Tab-separated table of C-alpha atoms and ligand atoms in Angstrom:
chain	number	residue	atom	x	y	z
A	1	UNK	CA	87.602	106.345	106.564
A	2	UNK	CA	89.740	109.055	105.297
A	3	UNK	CA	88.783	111.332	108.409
A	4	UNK	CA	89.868	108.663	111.063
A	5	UNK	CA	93.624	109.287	109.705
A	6	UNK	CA	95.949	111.677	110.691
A	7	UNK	CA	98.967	112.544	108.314
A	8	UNK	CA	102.625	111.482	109.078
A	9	UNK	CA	105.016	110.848	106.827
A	10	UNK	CA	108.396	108.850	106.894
A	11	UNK	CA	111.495	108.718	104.622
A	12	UNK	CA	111.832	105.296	103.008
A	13	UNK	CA	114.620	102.971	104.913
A	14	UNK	CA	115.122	104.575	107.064
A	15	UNK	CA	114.523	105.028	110.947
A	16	UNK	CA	110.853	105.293	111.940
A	17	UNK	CA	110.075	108.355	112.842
A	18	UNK	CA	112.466	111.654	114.065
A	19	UNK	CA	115.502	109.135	114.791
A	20	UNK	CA	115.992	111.419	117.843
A	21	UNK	CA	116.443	108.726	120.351
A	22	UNK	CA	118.616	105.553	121.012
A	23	UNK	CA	115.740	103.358	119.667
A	24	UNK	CA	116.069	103.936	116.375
A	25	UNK	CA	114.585	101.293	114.031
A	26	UNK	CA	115.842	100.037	110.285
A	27	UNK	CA	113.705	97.724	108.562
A	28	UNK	CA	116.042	95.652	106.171
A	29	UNK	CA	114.738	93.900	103.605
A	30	UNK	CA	111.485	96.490	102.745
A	31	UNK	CA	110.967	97.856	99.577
A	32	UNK	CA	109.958	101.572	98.800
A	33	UNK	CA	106.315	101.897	99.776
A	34	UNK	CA	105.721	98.695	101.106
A	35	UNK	CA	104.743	99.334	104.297
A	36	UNK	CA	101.745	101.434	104.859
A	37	UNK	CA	100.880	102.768	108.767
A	38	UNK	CA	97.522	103.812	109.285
A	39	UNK	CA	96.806	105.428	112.772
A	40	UNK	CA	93.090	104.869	113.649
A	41	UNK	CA	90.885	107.196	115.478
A	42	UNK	CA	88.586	104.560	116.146
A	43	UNK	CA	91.147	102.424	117.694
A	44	UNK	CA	92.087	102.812	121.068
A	45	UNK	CA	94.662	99.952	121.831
A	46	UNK	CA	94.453	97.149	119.463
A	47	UNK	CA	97.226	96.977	116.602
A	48	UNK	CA	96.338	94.901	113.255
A	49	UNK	CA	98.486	94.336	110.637
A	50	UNK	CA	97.636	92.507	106.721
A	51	UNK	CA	98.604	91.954	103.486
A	52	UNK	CA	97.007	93.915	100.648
A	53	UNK	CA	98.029	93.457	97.496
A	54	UNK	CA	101.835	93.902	97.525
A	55	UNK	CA	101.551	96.204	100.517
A	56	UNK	CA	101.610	95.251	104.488
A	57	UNK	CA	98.815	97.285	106.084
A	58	UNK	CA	100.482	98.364	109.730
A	59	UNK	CA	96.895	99.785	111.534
A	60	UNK	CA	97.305	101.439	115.092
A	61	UNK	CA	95.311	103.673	117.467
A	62	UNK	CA	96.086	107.405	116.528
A	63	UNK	CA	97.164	107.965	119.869
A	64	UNK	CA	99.911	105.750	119.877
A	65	UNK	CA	103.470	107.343	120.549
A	66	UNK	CA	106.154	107.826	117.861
A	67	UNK	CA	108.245	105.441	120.114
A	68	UNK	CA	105.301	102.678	120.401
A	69	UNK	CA	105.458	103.131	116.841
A	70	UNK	CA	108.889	102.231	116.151
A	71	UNK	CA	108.869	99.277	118.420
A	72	UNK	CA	105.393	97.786	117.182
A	73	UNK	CA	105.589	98.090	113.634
A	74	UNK	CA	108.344	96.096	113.214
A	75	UNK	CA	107.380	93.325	115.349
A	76	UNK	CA	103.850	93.028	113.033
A	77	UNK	CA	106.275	93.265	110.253
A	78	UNK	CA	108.007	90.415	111.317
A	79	UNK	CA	104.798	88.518	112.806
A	80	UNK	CA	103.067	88.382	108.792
A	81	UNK	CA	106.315	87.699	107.100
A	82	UNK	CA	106.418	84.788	109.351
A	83	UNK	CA	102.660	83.883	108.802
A	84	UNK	CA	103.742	84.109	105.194
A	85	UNK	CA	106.906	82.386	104.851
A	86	UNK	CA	104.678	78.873	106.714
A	87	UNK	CA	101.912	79.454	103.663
A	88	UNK	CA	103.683	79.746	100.434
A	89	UNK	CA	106.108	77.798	98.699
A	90	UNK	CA	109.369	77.856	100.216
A	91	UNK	CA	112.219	79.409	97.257
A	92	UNK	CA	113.767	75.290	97.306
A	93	UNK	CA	110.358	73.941	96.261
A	94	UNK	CA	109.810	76.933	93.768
A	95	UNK	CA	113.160	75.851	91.870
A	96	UNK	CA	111.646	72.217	91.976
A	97	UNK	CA	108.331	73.671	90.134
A	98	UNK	CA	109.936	75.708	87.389
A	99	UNK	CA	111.840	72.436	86.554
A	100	UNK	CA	108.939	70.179	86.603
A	101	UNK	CA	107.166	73.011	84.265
A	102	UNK	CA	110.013	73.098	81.950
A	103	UNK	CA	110.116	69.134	81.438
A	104	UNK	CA	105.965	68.663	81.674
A	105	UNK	CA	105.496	71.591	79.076
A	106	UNK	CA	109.083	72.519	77.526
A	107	UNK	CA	111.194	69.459	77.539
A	108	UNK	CA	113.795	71.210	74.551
A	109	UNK	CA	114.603	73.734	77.242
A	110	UNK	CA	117.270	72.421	78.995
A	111	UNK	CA	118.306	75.427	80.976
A	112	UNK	CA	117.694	75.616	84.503
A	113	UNK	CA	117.254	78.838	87.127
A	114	UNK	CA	120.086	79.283	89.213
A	115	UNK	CA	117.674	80.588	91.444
A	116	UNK	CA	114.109	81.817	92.084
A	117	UNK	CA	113.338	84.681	95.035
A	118	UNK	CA	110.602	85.920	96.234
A	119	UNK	CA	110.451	89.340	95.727
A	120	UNK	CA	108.281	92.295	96.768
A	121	UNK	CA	107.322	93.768	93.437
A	122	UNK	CA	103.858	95.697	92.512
A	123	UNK	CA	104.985	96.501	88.883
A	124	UNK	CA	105.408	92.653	87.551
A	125	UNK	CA	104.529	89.053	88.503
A	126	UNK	CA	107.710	87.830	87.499
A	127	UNK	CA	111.452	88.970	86.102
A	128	UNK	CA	114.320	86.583	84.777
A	129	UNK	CA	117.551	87.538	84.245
A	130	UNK	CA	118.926	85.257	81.525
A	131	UNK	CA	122.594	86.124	82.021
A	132	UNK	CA	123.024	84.114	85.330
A	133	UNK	CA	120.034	82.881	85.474
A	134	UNK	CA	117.882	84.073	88.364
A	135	UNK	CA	114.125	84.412	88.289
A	136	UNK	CA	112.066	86.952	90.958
A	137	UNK	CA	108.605	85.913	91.475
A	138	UNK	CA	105.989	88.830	93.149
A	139	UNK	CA	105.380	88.105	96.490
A	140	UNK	CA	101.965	89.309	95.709
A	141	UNK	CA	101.610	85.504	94.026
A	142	UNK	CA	102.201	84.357	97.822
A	143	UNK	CA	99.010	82.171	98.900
A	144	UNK	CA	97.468	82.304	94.738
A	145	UNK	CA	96.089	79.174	93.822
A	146	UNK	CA	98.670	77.011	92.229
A	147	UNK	CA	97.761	77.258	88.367
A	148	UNK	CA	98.429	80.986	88.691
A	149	UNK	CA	102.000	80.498	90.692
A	150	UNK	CA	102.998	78.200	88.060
A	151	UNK	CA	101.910	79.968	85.053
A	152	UNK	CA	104.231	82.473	85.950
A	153	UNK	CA	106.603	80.310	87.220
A	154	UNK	CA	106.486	78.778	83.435
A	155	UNK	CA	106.801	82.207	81.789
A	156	UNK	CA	109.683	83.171	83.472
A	157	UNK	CA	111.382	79.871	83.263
A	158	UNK	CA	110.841	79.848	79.494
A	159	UNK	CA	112.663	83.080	79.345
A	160	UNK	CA	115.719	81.162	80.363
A	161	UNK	CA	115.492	80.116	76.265
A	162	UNK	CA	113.179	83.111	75.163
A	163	UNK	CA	114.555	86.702	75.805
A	164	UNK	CA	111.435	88.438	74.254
A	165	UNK	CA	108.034	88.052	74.574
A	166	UNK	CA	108.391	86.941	70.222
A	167	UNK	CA	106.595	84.335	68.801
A	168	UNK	CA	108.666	81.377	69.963
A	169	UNK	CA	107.906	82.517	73.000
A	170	UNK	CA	104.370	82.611	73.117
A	171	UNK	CA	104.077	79.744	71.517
A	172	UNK	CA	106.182	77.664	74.157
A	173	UNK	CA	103.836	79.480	76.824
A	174	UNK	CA	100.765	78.670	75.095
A	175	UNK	CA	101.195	75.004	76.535
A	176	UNK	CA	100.524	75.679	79.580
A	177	UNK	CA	97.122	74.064	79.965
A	178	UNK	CA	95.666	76.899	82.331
A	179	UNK	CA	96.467	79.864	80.662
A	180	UNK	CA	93.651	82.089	80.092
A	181	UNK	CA	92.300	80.977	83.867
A	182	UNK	CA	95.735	82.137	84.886
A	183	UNK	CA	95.737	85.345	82.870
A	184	UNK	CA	92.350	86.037	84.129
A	185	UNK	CA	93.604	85.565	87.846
A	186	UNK	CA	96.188	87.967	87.437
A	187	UNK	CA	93.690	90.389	85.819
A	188	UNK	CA	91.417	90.195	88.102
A	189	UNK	CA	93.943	91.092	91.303
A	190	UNK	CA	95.311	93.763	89.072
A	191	UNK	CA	91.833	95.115	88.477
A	192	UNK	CA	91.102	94.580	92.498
A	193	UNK	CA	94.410	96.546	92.855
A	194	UNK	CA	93.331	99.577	91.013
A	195	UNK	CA	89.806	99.482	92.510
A	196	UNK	CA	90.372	99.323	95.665
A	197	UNK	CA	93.001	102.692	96.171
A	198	UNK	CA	95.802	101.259	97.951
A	199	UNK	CA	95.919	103.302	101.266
A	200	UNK	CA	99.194	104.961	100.652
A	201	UNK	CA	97.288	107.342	98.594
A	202	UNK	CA	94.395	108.070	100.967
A	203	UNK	CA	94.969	110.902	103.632
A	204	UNK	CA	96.270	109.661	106.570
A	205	UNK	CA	98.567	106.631	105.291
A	206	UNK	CA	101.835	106.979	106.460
A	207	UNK	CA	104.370	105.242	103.398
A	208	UNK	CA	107.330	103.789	104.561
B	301	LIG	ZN1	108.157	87.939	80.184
């Protein structure tokens, strides 16, 4: 695999590719190494694009121009966030889960998220912030059965209450009915992760 690559590489956010023409393409909303552009000897024309892990594979023929490029990638950028958006929870019906969690499993928590994003992190399944609280969930839980969604949907929502990971707080967590099948889902796609190098680190990927 690694010889069908050729090496390119791109500054994060910013244009794709020299930025030496009118055409010049931002891609808002991407985090640091999210997108990863593999150019394929062994494709001539077809263009693929997919999800792994918390990355968006971009794959294109090696031929294709730096201007093909810049048009292209955004548009299957677009095309799986789109895909995406139609299979997981929308961020309305998230907000209506953590409260159902919180009153099925934590009824003396009456605090409530101001608001839950999706958000493209590798690092963590979940963050709260406590102060106004806002809750990120990984957008690498997008299309995970539901038990693991809403175990971490649980853990962050306790948090609201819970600022540490102390005793209180695992023993609010320890309600949730599905927790080692959860914590074994999210060990497992970690374990997959590692496994399975991510293509940004293979000759040839192209990190945006
Ligand atoms: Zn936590």
């Amino acid at each position: 695999m690694t010889l069908n690559h050729s090496i390119t590489h791109s500054p994060i956010n910013q244009q794709l590719g020299d930025g030496d023409d009118a055409g010049e393409v931002t891609l808002p909303g991407i985090s640091e190494g999210e997108i990863v552009v593999l150019r394929s000897k062994r494709r001539k024309k077809s263009i693929s694009a997919y999800r792994q892990g918390g990355r968006i594979i971009v794959s294109i023929p090696a031929r294709m121009s730096k201007a093909d490029e810049r048009s292209v990638v955004p548009e299957m950028i677009a095309k799986i966030r789109a895909q995406e958006a139609g299979e997981s929870p929308s961020e309305t019906v998230l907000m209506q889960r953590a409260s159902e969690l919180l009153e099925l499993y934590a009824p003396e928590i009456t605090a409530r998220p101001k608001s839950i994003n999706w958000r493209a992190m590798r690092e963590r399944w979940g963050s709260c912030t406590s102060v106004d609280a806002t809750i990120r969930i990984s957008d690498r839980l997008k299309g995970a059965p539901s038990y693991a969604l809403d175990y971490v949907l649980f853990h962050e929502a306790i948090h609201l209450h819970h600022f540490d990971h102390g005793p209180e707080f695992k023993a609010v967590l320890a309600r949730f009915p599905e927790e080692s099948r959860a914590e074994a889902y999210l060990e497992g796609f970690e374990a997959a992760e590692r496994r399975y190098m991510p293509p940004a680190v293979l000759p040839g990927a192209e990190v945006l």
